[in-house]
Tab-separated table of C-alpha atoms in Angstrom:
chain	number	residue	atom	x	y	z
A	1	MET	CA	0.027	0.081	-0.030
A	2	PRO	CA	1.471	3.594	-1.158
A	3	SER	CA	2.304	5.883	1.699
A	4	VAL	CA	0.014	8.835	2.206
A	5	TYR	CA	3.357	11.011	3.024
A	6	PRO	CA	5.830	11.849	0.464
A	7	GLY	CA	9.314	10.488	0.745
A	8	LEU	CA	12.684	12.010	1.248
A	9	ASP	CA	13.312	11.142	-2.775
A	10	ILE	CA	10.324	13.310	-3.584
A	11	LEU	CA	11.083	16.396	-1.284
A	12	GLN	CA	14.467	16.483	-2.051
A	13	ASN	CA	13.524	16.201	-6.385
A	14	THR	CA	11.386	19.182	-5.263
A	15	PHE	CA	13.007	21.485	-3.001
A	16	GLY	CA	16.524	20.686	-4.254
A	17	SER	CA	19.141	18.012	-3.433
A	18	SER	CA	20.345	20.441	-0.140
A	19	TYR	CA	17.267	19.653	1.194
A	20	LYS	CA	17.897	17.478	4.681
A	21	PRO	CA	15.218	16.566	7.138
A	22	LYS	CA	16.207	18.019	10.734
A	23	THR	CA	16.938	15.225	13.220
A	24	ASN	CA	17.479	15.714	16.787
A	25	GLY	CA	17.611	12.021	18.137
A	26	ALA	CA	13.602	12.342	19.105
A	27	THR	CA	10.865	10.794	17.527
A	28	PRO	CA	8.067	13.860	16.724
A	29	LEU	CA	5.649	12.636	19.383
A	30	GLN	CA	8.572	12.182	22.037
A	31	ALA	CA	8.685	15.654	24.422
A	32	ARG	CA	12.259	17.503	23.896
A	33	THR	CA	13.422	18.102	27.787
A	34	ASP	CA	15.456	21.136	26.310
A	35	LEU	CA	12.165	23.067	25.711
A	36	TYR	CA	10.661	21.393	29.117
A	37	PRO	CA	12.631	21.796	31.959
A	38	ALA	CA	10.081	20.303	34.214
A	39	TYR	CA	10.683	16.831	32.910
A	40	SER	CA	14.363	17.330	33.697
A	41	ILE	CA	13.500	17.965	37.081
A	42	VAL	CA	10.986	14.996	37.321
A	43	ASP	CA	13.933	12.924	36.165
A	44	ASP	CA	16.680	14.027	38.125
A	45	ALA	CA	14.023	13.441	41.345
A	46	LYS	CA	13.449	10.320	40.190
A	47	SER	CA	16.962	9.441	39.935
A	48	LYS	CA	17.545	10.813	43.087
A	49	ALA	CA	14.388	8.709	45.375
A	50	LYS	CA	15.978	5.686	43.582
A	51	LYS	CA	19.664	6.544	45.117
A	52	LEU	CA	17.711	7.329	48.484
A	53	SER	CA	16.076	4.116	48.285
A	54	ALA	CA	19.160	2.016	47.699
A	55	GLU	CA	20.927	3.497	50.032
A	56	ALA	CA	17.809	2.947	52.912
A	57	ALA	CA	18.016	-0.822	51.508
A	58	HIS	CA	21.699	-1.086	52.391
A	59	GLU	CA	21.654	0.390	55.515
A	60	PHE	CA	18.712	-1.293	56.613
A	61	ASP	CA	20.749	-4.929	55.466
A	62	VAL	CA	23.906	-3.776	57.018
A	63	ALA	CA	22.046	-3.216	60.175
A	64	SER	CA	19.974	-6.118	59.988
A	65	GLN	CA	23.265	-8.074	59.524
A	66	LYS	CA	24.954	-6.922	62.364
A	67	ALA	CA	21.472	-7.800	64.435
A	68	GLN	CA	21.240	-11.272	62.991
A	69	ALA	CA	24.887	-11.585	63.892
A	70	LYS	CA	24.720	-10.977	67.559
A	71	THR	CA	21.133	-12.785	67.999
A	72	GLY	CA	22.823	-15.880	66.088
A	73	HIS	CA	20.179	-17.830	63.761
A	74	ILE	CA	16.698	-17.842	65.253
A	75	GLU	CA	15.089	-21.170	64.599
A	76	LEU	CA	11.257	-21.030	63.931
A	77	TYR	CA	8.891	-21.216	67.042
A	78	SER	CA	12.033	-21.261	69.525
A	79	SER	CA	11.975	-19.013	72.469
A	80	GLN	CA	14.049	-16.783	70.477
A	81	TYR	CA	11.267	-16.613	68.050
A	82	TYR	CA	8.453	-16.078	70.524
A	83	ALA	CA	10.838	-13.180	72.033
A	84	ALA	CA	11.321	-11.415	68.658
A	85	CYS	CA	7.652	-11.529	67.741
A	86	THR	CA	7.007	-10.246	70.898
A	87	PHE	CA	9.005	-7.386	70.518
A	88	GLY	CA	7.765	-6.767	67.036
A	89	GLY	CA	4.081	-6.238	68.382
A	90	LEU	CA	5.385	-4.104	70.879
A	91	MET	CA	6.900	-1.525	68.539
A	92	ALA	CA	3.886	-2.141	65.599
A	93	CYS	CA	1.242	-1.309	68.111
A	94	GLY	CA	3.068	1.307	70.811
A	95	ILE	CA	4.489	3.227	67.788
A	96	THR	CA	1.310	3.311	65.928
A	97	HIS	CA	-1.658	4.081	68.409
A	98	THR	CA	0.523	7.050	70.347
A	99	ALA	CA	0.942	8.439	66.405
A	100	VAL	CA	-2.782	8.745	65.989
A	101	THR	CA	-3.607	10.262	69.425
A	102	PRO	CA	-5.270	12.823	68.191
A	103	LEU	CA	-7.601	10.667	66.226
A	104	ASP	CA	-8.432	8.957	69.033
A	105	LEU	CA	-8.942	11.879	71.244
A	106	VAL	CA	-12.044	13.497	69.018
A	107	LYS	CA	-13.366	9.909	68.587
A	108	THR	CA	-13.542	9.152	72.077
A	109	ARG	CA	-14.505	13.062	72.998
A	110	ARG	CA	-17.345	12.499	70.599
A	111	GLN	CA	-18.777	9.181	71.735
A	112	ILE	CA	-18.915	10.253	75.320
A	113	ASP	CA	-20.760	13.357	74.149
A	114	SER	CA	-21.993	13.391	70.506
A	115	LYS	CA	-22.633	17.266	70.770
A	116	LEU	CA	-19.775	18.379	71.961
A	117	TYR	CA	-18.073	18.978	68.499
A	118	LYS	CA	-19.782	19.290	65.200
A	119	GLY	CA	-17.072	17.583	62.964
A	120	ASN	CA	-13.391	16.265	63.190
A	121	PHE	CA	-11.629	19.168	61.920
A	122	GLN	CA	-13.881	21.546	63.618
A	123	ALA	CA	-12.650	19.609	67.240
A	124	TRP	CA	-9.291	19.860	66.455
A	125	GLY	CA	-9.623	23.554	65.790
A	126	HIS	CA	-11.206	24.253	69.055
A	127	ILE	CA	-9.125	22.042	71.126
A	128	LEU	CA	-5.820	23.434	69.384
A	129	ARG	CA	-7.052	26.998	70.290
A	130	HIS	CA	-8.474	26.415	73.952
A	131	GLU	CA	-5.591	23.453	74.989
A	132	GLY	CA	-2.664	24.154	72.792
A	133	VAL	CA	-0.736	21.826	71.051
A	134	ARG	CA	-0.602	19.616	74.263
A	135	GLY	CA	-4.031	19.477	74.165
A	136	ILE	CA	-3.989	17.395	70.927
A	137	TYR	CA	-1.885	14.666	72.496
A	138	THR	CA	-4.047	14.146	75.574
A	139	GLY	CA	-3.755	10.674	76.828
A	140	TRP	CA	-0.471	9.680	74.537
A	141	SER	CA	1.146	8.340	77.479
A	142	PRO	CA	-1.377	5.726	78.768
A	143	THR	CA	-1.892	4.944	74.799
A	144	PHE	CA	2.096	4.332	74.249
A	145	PHE	CA	2.472	2.335	77.393
A	146	GLY	CA	-0.693	0.233	77.358
A	147	TYR	CA	-1.062	-0.603	73.725
A	148	SER	CA	3.167	-1.605	73.854
A	149	ALA	CA	2.259	-4.089	76.453
A	150	GLN	CA	-1.320	-5.248	74.340
A	151	GLY	CA	0.980	-5.496	71.073
A	152	ALA	CA	3.704	-7.767	73.135
A	153	PHE	CA	1.351	-10.076	74.201
A	154	LYS	CA	-1.103	-9.936	71.489
A	155	TYR	CA	1.541	-10.921	68.384
A	156	GLY	CA	3.566	-12.621	70.721
A	157	TRP	CA	1.123	-15.250	72.178
A	158	TYR	CA	-0.647	-15.495	68.959
A	159	GLU	CA	2.364	-16.878	67.310
A	160	TYR	CA	2.363	-19.210	70.038
A	161	PHE	CA	-0.837	-20.100	69.644
A	162	LYS	CA	-1.114	-20.717	66.331
A	163	LYS	CA	1.758	-23.203	66.543
A	164	LYS	CA	0.216	-24.604	69.330
A	165	TYR	CA	-2.864	-25.555	67.807
A	166	SER	CA	-1.768	-26.291	64.534
A	167	ASP	CA	0.211	-29.079	66.716
A	168	LEU	CA	-2.572	-30.306	68.107
A	169	ALA	CA	-4.828	-30.487	64.841
A	170	GLY	CA	-2.170	-31.941	62.780
A	171	PRO	CA	-0.859	-30.478	59.478
A	172	GLU	CA	-3.886	-31.591	57.278
A	173	ASN	CA	-6.523	-30.429	59.473
A	174	ALA	CA	-4.491	-27.166	60.228
A	175	HIS	CA	-4.258	-25.987	56.806
A	176	LYS	CA	-8.216	-27.709	56.234
A	177	TYR	CA	-9.345	-25.650	59.182
A	178	LYS	CA	-6.885	-22.734	58.901
A	179	THR	CA	-9.492	-20.009	59.307
A	180	ALA	CA	-10.915	-21.239	62.693
A	181	LEU	CA	-7.046	-21.834	63.824
A	182	TYR	CA	-6.658	-18.409	63.369
A	183	LEU	CA	-9.806	-17.185	65.206
A	184	SER	CA	-8.750	-19.397	67.982
A	185	ALA	CA	-5.299	-18.380	68.259
A	186	SER	CA	-6.209	-14.679	67.999
A	187	ALA	CA	-8.786	-14.810	70.506
A	188	SER	CA	-6.448	-16.601	73.284
A	189	ALA	CA	-3.712	-14.199	72.662
A	190	GLU	CA	-6.456	-10.892	72.967
A	191	PHE	CA	-7.705	-12.168	76.083
A	192	LEU	CA	-4.372	-12.413	77.913
A	193	ALA	CA	-3.185	-9.052	76.198
A	194	ASP	CA	-6.558	-7.025	77.107
A	195	ILE	CA	-5.137	-8.012	81.178
A	196	ALA	CA	-2.297	-5.630	80.281
A	197	LEU	CA	-4.121	-3.254	78.456
A	198	CYS	CA	-7.168	-2.584	80.939
A	199	PRO	CA	-5.592	-0.255	83.372
A	200	PHE	CA	-3.982	2.126	80.874
A	201	GLU	CA	-7.042	2.220	78.839
A	202	ALA	CA	-9.090	3.491	81.890
A	203	ILE	CA	-6.724	5.897	82.848
A	204	LYS	CA	-6.119	7.011	78.818
A	205	VAL	CA	-10.598	6.778	78.538
A	206	ARG	CA	-10.555	9.606	81.319
A	207	MET	CA	-7.810	11.912	80.491
A	208	GLN	CA	-9.523	12.175	77.134
A	209	GLY	CA	-13.060	12.437	78.424
A	210	THR	CA	-12.513	15.067	80.913
A	211	ILE	CA	-12.080	18.777	79.770
A	212	PRO	CA	-9.435	19.760	81.072
A	213	SER	CA	-7.855	16.510	81.684
A	214	GLN	CA	-8.063	14.980	85.330
A	215	TYR	CA	-4.793	13.190	85.568
A	216	LYS	CA	-1.326	14.680	84.892
A	217	GLY	CA	0.070	11.767	82.886
A	218	THR	CA	0.189	8.003	83.743
A	219	PHE	CA	1.414	7.400	86.840
A	220	ASP	CA	-0.843	10.518	88.260
A	221	GLY	CA	-3.946	8.889	86.861
A	222	PHE	CA	-2.502	4.796	88.685
A	223	SER	CA	-2.405	6.743	91.740
A	224	GLN	CA	-5.688	8.509	92.148
A	225	ILE	CA	-7.679	5.927	90.873
A	226	THR	CA	-6.033	3.129	93.041
A	227	ALA	CA	-6.509	5.224	95.910
A	228	LYS	CA	-10.382	6.190	95.842
A	229	GLU	CA	-11.245	2.902	93.666
A	230	GLY	CA	-8.723	0.335	94.564
A	231	TRP	CA	-7.024	-1.905	92.279
A	232	GLY	CA	-10.557	-3.095	90.441
A	233	GLY	CA	-10.946	1.017	89.342
A	234	LEU	CA	-8.285	0.284	86.684
A	235	TYR	CA	-10.370	-3.246	85.983
A	236	LYS	CA	-13.873	-2.047	85.833
A	237	GLY	CA	-13.894	-1.692	81.921
A	238	LEU	CA	-12.369	-5.275	81.410
A	239	TYR	CA	-15.873	-7.103	80.361
A	240	PRO	CA	-16.626	-4.723	77.758
A	241	LEU	CA	-12.901	-4.262	76.890
A	242	TRP	CA	-12.992	-8.059	76.150
A	243	GLY	CA	-16.139	-7.620	74.171
A	244	ARG	CA	-14.377	-4.767	71.952
A	245	GLN	CA	-10.939	-6.369	71.689
A	246	ILE	CA	-11.297	-10.032	71.051
A	247	PRO	CA	-13.834	-9.856	68.142
A	248	TYR	CA	-11.606	-7.027	66.890
A	249	THR	CA	-8.516	-9.087	67.075
A	250	MET	CA	-10.327	-12.335	65.585
A	251	MET	CA	-10.944	-9.966	62.456
A	252	LYS	CA	-7.935	-8.916	62.396
A	253	PHE	CA	-6.007	-11.762	62.234
A	254	ALA	CA	-7.880	-14.257	60.519
A	255	SER	CA	-9.104	-11.447	57.628
A	256	PHE	CA	-5.293	-10.691	57.513
A	257	GLU	CA	-4.188	-14.207	56.820
A	258	THR	CA	-6.660	-14.969	54.381
A	259	ILE	CA	-6.284	-11.645	52.375
A	260	VAL	CA	-2.617	-12.187	51.994
A	261	GLU	CA	-2.914	-15.470	50.719
A	262	MET	CA	-5.565	-14.276	48.057
A	263	ILE	CA	-3.095	-11.816	47.277
A	264	TYR	CA	-0.362	-14.347	46.908
A	265	ASN	CA	-2.646	-16.685	44.963
A	266	ARG	CA	-3.381	-13.802	42.075
A	267	LEU	CA	0.259	-13.014	41.737
A	268	PRO	CA	2.528	-14.722	39.108
A	269	GLY	CA	4.852	-17.085	41.078
A	270	ALA	CA	5.580	-18.216	44.934
A	271	LYS	CA	5.739	-15.751	48.018
A	272	SER	CA	9.484	-16.560	47.838
A	273	ASP	CA	9.793	-15.139	44.281
A	274	TYR	CA	8.943	-11.690	45.844
A	275	GLY	CA	11.721	-9.164	47.880
A	276	LYS	CA	11.476	-7.561	51.307
A	277	ALA	CA	9.868	-4.386	49.884
A	278	ALA	CA	7.166	-6.303	48.218
A	279	GLN	CA	6.062	-8.665	51.117
A	280	THR	CA	5.925	-5.754	53.419
A	281	GLY	CA	4.011	-3.931	50.900
A	282	VAL	CA	1.447	-6.970	50.748
A	283	SER	CA	1.239	-6.655	54.949
A	284	PHE	CA	0.509	-3.054	54.416
A	285	VAL	CA	-2.526	-3.814	51.928
A	286	ALA	CA	-3.727	-6.786	53.994
A	287	GLY	CA	-3.414	-4.726	57.170
A	288	TYR	CA	-5.435	-1.500	55.712
A	289	ALA	CA	-8.303	-4.306	54.172
A	290	ALA	CA	-8.271	-6.399	57.167
A	291	GLY	CA	-8.656	-2.922	59.628
A	292	ILE	CA	-11.750	-1.480	57.540
A	293	LEU	CA	-13.594	-4.948	58.650
A	294	CYS	CA	-12.151	-4.615	62.587
A	295	ALA	CA	-13.460	-1.016	62.956
A	296	ILE	CA	-16.973	-2.102	61.558
A	297	VAL	CA	-17.180	-5.161	63.794
A	298	SER	CA	-15.998	-3.665	67.055
A	299	HIS	CA	-17.316	-0.361	66.979
A	300	PRO	CA	-20.613	-0.597	69.193
A	301	ALA	CA	-18.204	-2.547	72.066
A	302	ASP	CA	-15.929	0.522	71.599
A	303	VAL	CA	-18.396	3.188	72.189
A	304	MET	CA	-19.654	0.883	75.434
A	305	VAL	CA	-15.971	1.080	76.793
A	306	SER	CA	-15.826	4.820	76.545
A	307	LYS	CA	-18.964	5.423	78.019
A	308	LEU	CA	-18.763	2.888	80.809
A	309	ASN	CA	-15.067	4.265	81.948
A	310	ALA	CA	-16.771	7.666	81.942
A	311	TYR	CA	-20.122	7.080	83.392
A	312	ARG	CA	-20.265	3.922	85.224
A	313	LYS	CA	-20.904	4.750	89.499
A	314	PRO	CA	-19.296	3.447	92.096
A	315	GLY	CA	-20.942	-0.334	92.595
A	316	GLU	CA	-22.497	-0.111	89.361
A	317	GLY	CA	-23.136	-3.505	88.374
A	318	MET	CA	-22.095	-4.604	84.262
A	319	GLY	CA	-25.437	-5.122	82.971
A	320	ALA	CA	-26.971	-2.361	85.159
A	321	VAL	CA	-24.656	0.686	83.665
A	322	THR	CA	-24.474	-1.238	80.101
A	323	SER	CA	-28.705	-0.527	79.809
A	324	ARG	CA	-28.535	2.363	81.111
A	325	ILE	CA	-26.279	3.352	78.762
A	326	TYR	CA	-27.902	2.001	75.820
A	327	LYS	CA	-31.166	3.932	76.821
A	328	ASP	CA	-29.676	7.069	76.589
A	329	ILE	CA	-27.814	6.345	73.000
A	330	GLY	CA	-29.964	3.747	71.387
A	331	PHE	CA	-28.812	1.959	68.631
A	332	LYS	CA	-27.753	4.602	66.393
A	333	GLY	CA	-25.734	5.691	69.206
A	334	LEU	CA	-23.802	2.618	69.186
A	335	TRP	CA	-22.271	3.914	65.976
A	336	ASN	CA	-20.927	7.161	66.386
A	337	GLY	CA	-18.162	8.274	64.879
A	338	LEU	CA	-17.839	5.121	63.285
A	339	PRO	CA	-15.867	7.020	59.755
A	340	VAL	CA	-13.311	8.166	62.002
A	341	ARG	CA	-12.878	4.938	63.286
A	342	ILE	CA	-12.424	3.197	60.088
A	343	VAL	CA	-9.701	5.976	59.140
A	344	MET	CA	-7.572	5.430	62.540
A	345	ILE	CA	-7.953	1.632	62.607
A	346	GLY	CA	-7.583	0.863	58.836
A	347	THR	CA	-4.144	3.340	58.675
A	348	LEU	CA	-3.743	1.627	62.478
A	349	THR	CA	-4.017	-1.970	61.222
A	350	GLY	CA	-1.903	-1.411	57.674
A	351	LEU	CA	0.849	0.035	59.595
A	352	GLN	CA	1.364	-2.246	62.399
A	353	TRP	CA	1.345	-5.415	60.154
A	354	MET	CA	3.650	-3.311	57.889
A	355	ILE	CA	6.037	-2.447	61.237
A	356	TYR	CA	6.012	-6.204	62.579
A	357	ASP	CA	6.963	-7.480	59.034
A	358	TYR	CA	9.496	-5.439	58.940
A	359	PHE	CA	10.840	-6.350	62.313
A	360	LYS	CA	10.740	-9.920	61.192
A	361	VAL	CA	12.887	-9.446	57.874
A	362	PHE	CA	14.991	-7.352	59.838
A	363	MET	CA	15.619	-10.316	62.009
A	364	GLY	CA	15.754	-13.340	59.581
A	365	LEU	CA	12.546	-14.152	59.840
A	366	PRO	CA	9.873	-14.666	57.265
A	367	THR	CA	6.671	-12.314	56.999
A	368	THR	CA	3.460	-13.374	57.990
A	369	GLY	CA	0.790	-15.311	56.328
A	370	GLY	CA	1.036	-16.545	52.572
A	371	ALA	CA	2.414	-20.168	53.701
A	372	ALA	CA	2.507	-22.958	51.007
A	373	PRO	CA	-0.113	-26.122	51.781
A	374	PRO	CA	1.446	-28.977	53.396
A	375	ALA	CA	2.690	-31.221	50.448
A	376	GLU	CA	0.450	-34.234	49.541
A	377	LYS	CA	1.395	-37.690	50.544
A	378	PRO	CA	2.534	-39.965	47.918
A	379	ALA	CA	-0.603	-42.587	47.745
A	380	GLN	CA	0.893	-46.260	48.262
A	381	HIS	CA	1.017	-49.311	46.302
A	382	SER	CA	-0.149	-52.396	47.643
């Protein structure tokens, strides 16, 4: 088929043999970086980002090798392994929960009094004007101590119970009923973790729920509560805390493990074919998705915990105070503050799994989830 455009020989015959097409090495559709300096700036930024990323990865590898040289090779499911998982959980939960204290502060206050603020940004502006920057982070210290302890117990015990229950069930049943395994292991771990969290949660809610805060800090809260109410005052919210946290953690771990497996099943190759950054990226995505489900499942109990720690009268029974609170707020009130909590918990859970798995990689351990099914036994011929 003849070309619609004239060839070079026709152009030279028409305009003379001196005609030579201008060439600058670029195709007609290719942008010229000399005319558009923004392209060179973007390319320069990309190259710098790649260089920084490579340097950061190198520093991570060097630090990881030093840490592994000090600890030695950590055998899976050894006491060292569970200790590493415990410390990883401490870092993952303590850091992330403390970072979102401003979100948690507004959520808690709106749960206690839905008419206090019109919206989240209005709330932060109001707190900033009347209480200063320090007011935005009211309750950070019991949050840090409480959720560091809770994270250590939760992740460490989860790894222990998951292995324990898998051994009891056997390899085939453990894989066949893996979701039930994740649910039971996470429920067992959270039951213990909440015993560590509860005193700090009581102090945090009281600090955040009163304006101005009635305690100067965590230790002041401990001393005042125990002096007035005894040690039982720190644990009066334990049952609703279990009611909030156990379903939350069951959803968090079971859905995370399931989503991670789904992601790797849809990616080409096996999990082992992907590098550290890719695997921890999968952990973040799966963790964020799991966090959204966690927030929805546990939100009514979260509202009740906030209300109970603020409004429960001395000597009042659990059933009586729960009925009184529900009568005041109704079913709709149980969902107050859910959008904020979805953002908060989604981000929290995604970051927690990413930090936790990064620490496991740092210590030379595999990331969580996505394990291959057990090999089938060869058929025995008679």
